[in-house]
Each structure stands twice: as structure tokens, then as C-alpha cells.
Amino acid sequence: MDELRDLYQEVILDHNRRPKNFHKIEDATHSAVGHNPLCGDQLTVYLKVDDDDTILDIGFQGSGCAISKASASIMTGTLKGKRLEEARQLFGKFHSMLTGMGGPGHVIDGKLAVFQGVAEFPARVKCASLAWHTVIAAMDAQEDPISTE
Ligand code: ZN
């Protein structure tokens, strides 16, 4: 188990050093800014979504701790090509895993599983979920336009 944990940590550190999709999307259809004041993580997420609700492109910029950056990197890789509805469902599963609500048998596919250990550190849950909360905020803003008035 320790060996597995070390491996997962290595994946996180690697994504932190060389984040994927770490760029602004100039012709984004959706974007939002997310802030985690507990840790100082701040991210902007950009989405380019087509008429069929498919995420054609996704990127992020910002600064934060290794967990927040690695989570954004892995999330963008996971969500590219998915539909908005699938993205919401995945966030539900991911959040359940982070908060330990999925139960001991809860399994999540692919690279997102590297964050399983975060459930043991409640203060880090917000770091790992920041990018996801930001993506959902970006989607919601588009579906239900926000007003500054
Ligand atoms: Zn953080």
C-alpha cells in the first residue's frame, strides 16, 4: 500500500512539474475563475464547447500547490472530448472519492484515482476539487447567463 501511495504521489508531482493543457483558450465558450483561500490556489479554467455539448478543448492557468495544479492537469486531460453531462457525473464521483463518501469499495476510473489518498487529508480536499468546482461554475454560467446588475 505504501508503494502504491508513493507511485500516486509521483504522478501528482509529475503533473505539477509539467501540467497538461496549461494554457488559455482564446476562443473559449466558457471560463471561470476559482479560488481556494485556505491554501492560496487560484485557477482560471477555459472550455471550448460545441453545439452538441461536447468539450472540444479545455485549458487552465493559474498558480497553486502541487495537488491543485496536478488535479487541474489530470482533469483537463480527462474531460477533453467528453460531454458536459459526463463531466458533471465524473465530478460527482470524484468528489465522493475525495470526501470518502463513496465507501471502501468505491472505485473511480483511470488517473483520477491518484487522488484517492487525499480523502485522508480533509484540508487538501479543496485543493484537489478546485479545478472541478471551477469547471462546473464555467458551465453553469453559460447555461444560465450571469448578470453583474
Ligand atoms: Zn492547495
PDB file of C-alpha atoms and ligand atoms in Angstrom:
ATOM      1  CA  MET A   1       0.000   0.000   0.000  1.00  0.00           C
ATOM      2  CA  ASP A   2       2.852   2.412   0.805  1.00  0.00           C
ATOM      3  CA  GLU A   3       4.426   1.581  -2.502  1.00  0.00           C
ATOM      4  CA  LEU A   4       1.188   2.362  -4.275  1.00  0.00           C
ATOM      5  CA  ARG A   5       0.905   5.635  -2.404  1.00  0.00           C
ATOM      6  CA  ASP A   6       4.414   6.652  -3.441  1.00  0.00           C
ATOM      7  CA  LEU A   7       3.566   5.900  -7.037  1.00  0.00           C
ATOM      8  CA  TYR A   8       0.459   8.040  -6.862  1.00  0.00           C
ATOM      9  CA  GLN A   9       2.428  10.871  -5.321  1.00  0.00           C
ATOM     10  CA  GLU A  10       4.944  10.630  -8.160  1.00  0.00           C
ATOM     11  CA  VAL A  11       2.132  11.041 -10.693  1.00  0.00           C
ATOM     12  CA  ILE A  12       0.926  14.146  -8.853  1.00  0.00           C
ATOM     13  CA  LEU A  13       4.422  15.660  -8.705  1.00  0.00           C
ATOM     14  CA  ASP A  14       4.963  14.922 -12.358  1.00  0.00           C
ATOM     15  CA  HIS A  15       1.744  16.691 -13.392  1.00  0.00           C
ATOM     16  CA  ASN A  16       2.701  19.597 -11.146  1.00  0.00           C
ATOM     17  CA  ARG A  17       6.062  19.942 -12.882  1.00  0.00           C
ATOM     18  CA  ARG A  18       4.697  19.528 -16.400  1.00  0.00           C
ATOM     19  CA  PRO A  19       0.977  20.325 -16.309  1.00  0.00           C
ATOM     20  CA  LYS A  20      -1.078  19.325 -19.331  1.00  0.00           C
ATOM     21  CA  ASN A  21      -3.324  21.858 -21.096  1.00  0.00           C
ATOM     22  CA  PHE A  22      -1.710  24.677 -19.133  1.00  0.00           C
ATOM     23  CA  HIS A  23      -2.759  27.487 -21.440  1.00  0.00           C
ATOM     24  CA  LYS A  24      -5.507  29.974 -22.125  1.00  0.00           C
ATOM     25  CA  ILE A  25      -8.018  29.205 -24.898  1.00  0.00           C
ATOM     26  CA  GLU A  26      -8.524  32.378 -26.896  1.00  0.00           C
ATOM     27  CA  ASP A  27     -11.862  31.350 -28.427  1.00  0.00           C
ATOM     28  CA  ALA A  28     -13.245  29.731 -25.271  1.00  0.00           C
ATOM     29  CA  THR A  29     -17.029  29.483 -24.987  1.00  0.00           C
ATOM     30  CA  HIS A  30     -16.905  29.169 -21.188  1.00  0.00           C
ATOM     31  CA  SER A  31     -14.479  30.269 -18.493  1.00  0.00           C
ATOM     32  CA  ALA A  32     -14.443  30.802 -14.758  1.00  0.00           C
ATOM     33  CA  VAL A  33     -12.039  31.705 -12.001  1.00  0.00           C
ATOM     34  CA  GLY A  34     -11.718  29.524  -8.920  1.00  0.00           C
ATOM     35  CA  HIS A  35     -10.051  30.455  -5.669  1.00  0.00           C
ATOM     36  CA  ASN A  36      -9.199  28.351  -2.635  1.00  0.00           C
ATOM     37  CA  PRO A  37      -8.275  30.886   0.067  1.00  0.00           C
ATOM     38  CA  LEU A  38      -7.376  28.143   2.569  1.00  0.00           C
ATOM     39  CA  CYS A  39      -4.320  27.269   0.526  1.00  0.00           C
ATOM     40  CA  GLY A  40      -3.924  30.220  -1.864  1.00  0.00           C
ATOM     41  CA  ASP A  41      -4.718  28.221  -5.007  1.00  0.00           C
ATOM     42  CA  GLN A  42      -6.144  30.264  -7.876  1.00  0.00           C
ATOM     43  CA  LEU A  43      -7.103  28.871 -11.266  1.00  0.00           C
ATOM     44  CA  THR A  44      -8.839  30.042 -14.408  1.00  0.00           C
ATOM     45  CA  VAL A  45     -10.419  27.271 -16.470  1.00  0.00           C
ATOM     46  CA  TYR A  46     -11.281  27.704 -20.171  1.00  0.00           C
ATOM     47  CA  LEU A  47     -13.634  25.498 -22.155  1.00  0.00           C
ATOM     48  CA  LYS A  48     -14.498  25.335 -25.798  1.00  0.00           C
ATOM     49  CA  VAL A  49     -17.803  23.531 -26.192  1.00  0.00           C
ATOM     50  CA  ASP A  50     -19.630  22.767 -29.449  1.00  0.00           C
ATOM     51  CA  ASP A  51     -23.389  22.837 -30.170  1.00  0.00           C
ATOM     52  CA  ASP A  52     -23.618  19.187 -29.139  1.00  0.00           C
ATOM     53  CA  ASP A  53     -22.323  19.977 -25.595  1.00  0.00           C
ATOM     54  CA  THR A  54     -19.028  18.227 -26.302  1.00  0.00           C
ATOM     55  CA  ILE A  55     -15.856  19.672 -24.809  1.00  0.00           C
ATOM     56  CA  LEU A  56     -13.617  20.236 -27.816  1.00  0.00           C
ATOM     57  CA  ASP A  57     -10.843  21.898 -25.868  1.00  0.00           C
ATOM     58  CA  ILE A  58     -10.063  22.689 -22.256  1.00  0.00           C
ATOM     59  CA  GLY A  59      -7.201  24.529 -20.625  1.00  0.00           C
ATOM     60  CA  PHE A  60      -6.269  26.247 -17.395  1.00  0.00           C
ATOM     61  CA  GLN A  61      -3.924  28.841 -15.991  1.00  0.00           C
ATOM     62  CA  GLY A  62      -3.060  29.964 -12.518  1.00  0.00           C
ATOM     63  CA  SER A  63      -0.947  29.105  -9.554  1.00  0.00           C
ATOM     64  CA  GLY A  64      -1.305  26.907  -6.538  1.00  0.00           C
ATOM     65  CA  CYS A  65       0.002  23.924  -4.653  1.00  0.00           C
ATOM     66  CA  ALA A  66       1.066  20.688  -6.335  1.00  0.00           C
ATOM     67  CA  ILE A  67      -2.268  18.978  -5.636  1.00  0.00           C
ATOM     68  CA  SER A  68      -4.397  21.771  -7.122  1.00  0.00           C
ATOM     69  CA  LYS A  69      -2.232  22.023 -10.226  1.00  0.00           C
ATOM     70  CA  ALA A  70      -1.948  18.267 -10.767  1.00  0.00           C
ATOM     71  CA  SER A  71      -5.692  17.923 -10.295  1.00  0.00           C
ATOM     72  CA  ALA A  72      -6.366  20.586 -12.940  1.00  0.00           C
ATOM     73  CA  SER A  73      -3.883  18.945 -15.289  1.00  0.00           C
ATOM     74  CA  ILE A  74      -5.401  15.469 -14.917  1.00  0.00           C
ATOM     75  CA  MET A  75      -8.942  16.862 -15.032  1.00  0.00           C
ATOM     76  CA  THR A  76      -8.383  18.676 -18.321  1.00  0.00           C
ATOM     77  CA  GLY A  77      -6.918  15.517 -19.847  1.00  0.00           C
ATOM     78  CA  THR A  78      -9.890  13.511 -18.610  1.00  0.00           C
ATOM     79  CA  LEU A  79     -12.594  15.935 -19.759  1.00  0.00           C
ATOM     80  CA  LYS A  80     -11.375  16.687 -23.267  1.00  0.00           C
ATOM     81  CA  GLY A  81     -13.782  15.061 -25.712  1.00  0.00           C
ATOM     82  CA  LYS A  82     -16.422  14.401 -23.026  1.00  0.00           C
ATOM     83  CA  ARG A  83     -19.889  15.885 -22.939  1.00  0.00           C
ATOM     84  CA  LEU A  84     -20.876  18.420 -20.284  1.00  0.00           C
ATOM     85  CA  GLU A  85     -23.247  15.947 -18.674  1.00  0.00           C
ATOM     86  CA  GLU A  86     -20.468  13.339 -18.387  1.00  0.00           C
ATOM     87  CA  ALA A  87     -18.209  15.968 -16.841  1.00  0.00           C
ATOM     88  CA  ARG A  88     -20.807  16.644 -14.139  1.00  0.00           C
ATOM     89  CA  GLN A  89     -21.211  12.941 -13.411  1.00  0.00           C
ATOM     90  CA  LEU A  90     -17.451  12.469 -13.164  1.00  0.00           C
ATOM     91  CA  PHE A  91     -17.185  15.375 -10.749  1.00  0.00           C
ATOM     92  CA  GLY A  92     -19.843  13.721  -8.577  1.00  0.00           C
ATOM     93  CA  LYS A  93     -17.834  10.502  -8.442  1.00  0.00           C
ATOM     94  CA  PHE A  94     -14.553  12.311  -7.919  1.00  0.00           C
ATOM     95  CA  HIS A  95     -15.970  14.398  -5.088  1.00  0.00           C
ATOM     96  CA  SER A  96     -17.410  11.288  -3.416  1.00  0.00           C
ATOM     97  CA  MET A  97     -13.995   9.677  -3.582  1.00  0.00           C
ATOM     98  CA  LEU A  98     -12.261  12.749  -2.111  1.00  0.00           C
ATOM     99  CA  THR A  99     -14.641  13.062   0.773  1.00  0.00           C
ATOM    100  CA  GLY A 100     -14.691   9.335   1.469  1.00  0.00           C
ATOM    101  CA  MET A 101     -18.424   9.246   0.772  1.00  0.00           C
ATOM    102  CA  GLY A 102     -18.023   6.573  -1.862  1.00  0.00           C
ATOM    103  CA  GLY A 103     -17.363   3.919   0.793  1.00  0.00           C
ATOM    104  CA  PRO A 104     -14.470   1.477   0.886  1.00  0.00           C
ATOM    105  CA  GLY A 105     -15.474  -0.247  -2.316  1.00  0.00           C
ATOM    106  CA  HIS A 106     -15.788   2.984  -4.254  1.00  0.00           C
ATOM    107  CA  VAL A 107     -13.682   2.790  -7.393  1.00  0.00           C
ATOM    108  CA  ILE A 108     -13.035   5.542  -9.862  1.00  0.00           C
ATOM    109  CA  ASP A 109     -11.560   5.020 -13.293  1.00  0.00           C
ATOM    110  CA  GLY A 110      -8.181   5.981 -14.564  1.00  0.00           C
ATOM    111  CA  LYS A 111      -5.889   8.742 -13.466  1.00  0.00           C
ATOM    112  CA  LEU A 112      -8.397  10.387 -11.143  1.00  0.00           C
ATOM    113  CA  ALA A 113      -7.715   7.539  -8.698  1.00  0.00           C
ATOM    114  CA  VAL A 114      -4.330   9.085  -7.853  1.00  0.00           C
ATOM    115  CA  PHE A 115      -6.208  11.500  -5.599  1.00  0.00           C
ATOM    116  CA  GLN A 116      -7.763   8.726  -3.515  1.00  0.00           C
ATOM    117  CA  GLY A 117      -5.221   9.361  -0.716  1.00  0.00           C
ATOM    118  CA  VAL A 118      -6.436  12.960  -0.412  1.00  0.00           C
ATOM    119  CA  ALA A 119      -9.511  11.683   1.461  1.00  0.00           C
ATOM    120  CA  GLU A 120      -7.211  11.196   4.464  1.00  0.00           C
ATOM    121  CA  PHE A 121      -6.322  14.903   4.466  1.00  0.00           C
ATOM    122  CA  PRO A 122      -9.540  16.942   4.665  1.00  0.00           C
ATOM    123  CA  ALA A 123      -7.690  20.252   4.282  1.00  0.00           C
ATOM    124  CA  ARG A 124      -6.469  19.085   0.864  1.00  0.00           C
ATOM    125  CA  VAL A 125      -9.879  18.133  -0.492  1.00  0.00           C
ATOM    126  CA  LYS A 126     -10.454  21.733  -1.592  1.00  0.00           C
ATOM    127  CA  CYS A 127      -7.109  21.771  -3.393  1.00  0.00           C
ATOM    128  CA  ALA A 128      -7.973  18.636  -5.342  1.00  0.00           C
ATOM    129  CA  SER A 129     -11.529  19.724  -6.151  1.00  0.00           C
ATOM    130  CA  LEU A 130     -10.856  23.398  -7.012  1.00  0.00           C
ATOM    131  CA  ALA A 131     -10.408  22.840 -10.758  1.00  0.00           C
ATOM    132  CA  TRP A 132     -13.608  20.782 -10.864  1.00  0.00           C
ATOM    133  CA  HIS A 133     -15.660  23.354  -8.993  1.00  0.00           C
ATOM    134  CA  THR A 134     -14.329  25.960 -11.413  1.00  0.00           C
ATOM    135  CA  VAL A 135     -15.292  23.922 -14.478  1.00  0.00           C
ATOM    136  CA  ILE A 136     -18.817  23.436 -13.139  1.00  0.00           C
ATOM    137  CA  ALA A 137     -19.067  27.184 -12.456  1.00  0.00           C
ATOM    138  CA  ALA A 138     -17.971  27.888 -16.038  1.00  0.00           C
ATOM    139  CA  MET A 139     -20.630  25.523 -17.426  1.00  0.00           C
ATOM    140  CA  ASP A 140     -23.375  26.951 -15.216  1.00  0.00           C
ATOM    141  CA  ALA A 141     -22.549  30.498 -16.221  1.00  0.00           C
ATOM    142  CA  GLN A 142     -23.088  29.593 -19.852  1.00  0.00           C
ATOM    143  CA  GLU A 143     -26.345  27.705 -19.323  1.00  0.00           C
ATOM    144  CA  ASP A 144     -27.785  30.387 -17.101  1.00  0.00           C
ATOM    145  CA  PRO A 145     -26.062  33.670 -18.003  1.00  0.00           C
ATOM    146  CA  ILE A 146     -24.843  35.633 -15.024  1.00  0.00           C
ATOM    147  CA  SER A 147     -25.633  39.277 -14.606  1.00  0.00           C
ATOM    148  CA  THR A 148     -23.473  41.895 -12.969  1.00  0.00           C
ATOM    149  CA  GLU A 149     -26.528  44.003 -12.178  1.00  0.00           C
TER     150      GLU A 149
HETATM  151 ZN    ZN B   1      -3.771  23.821  -2.456  1.00  0.00          ZN
END
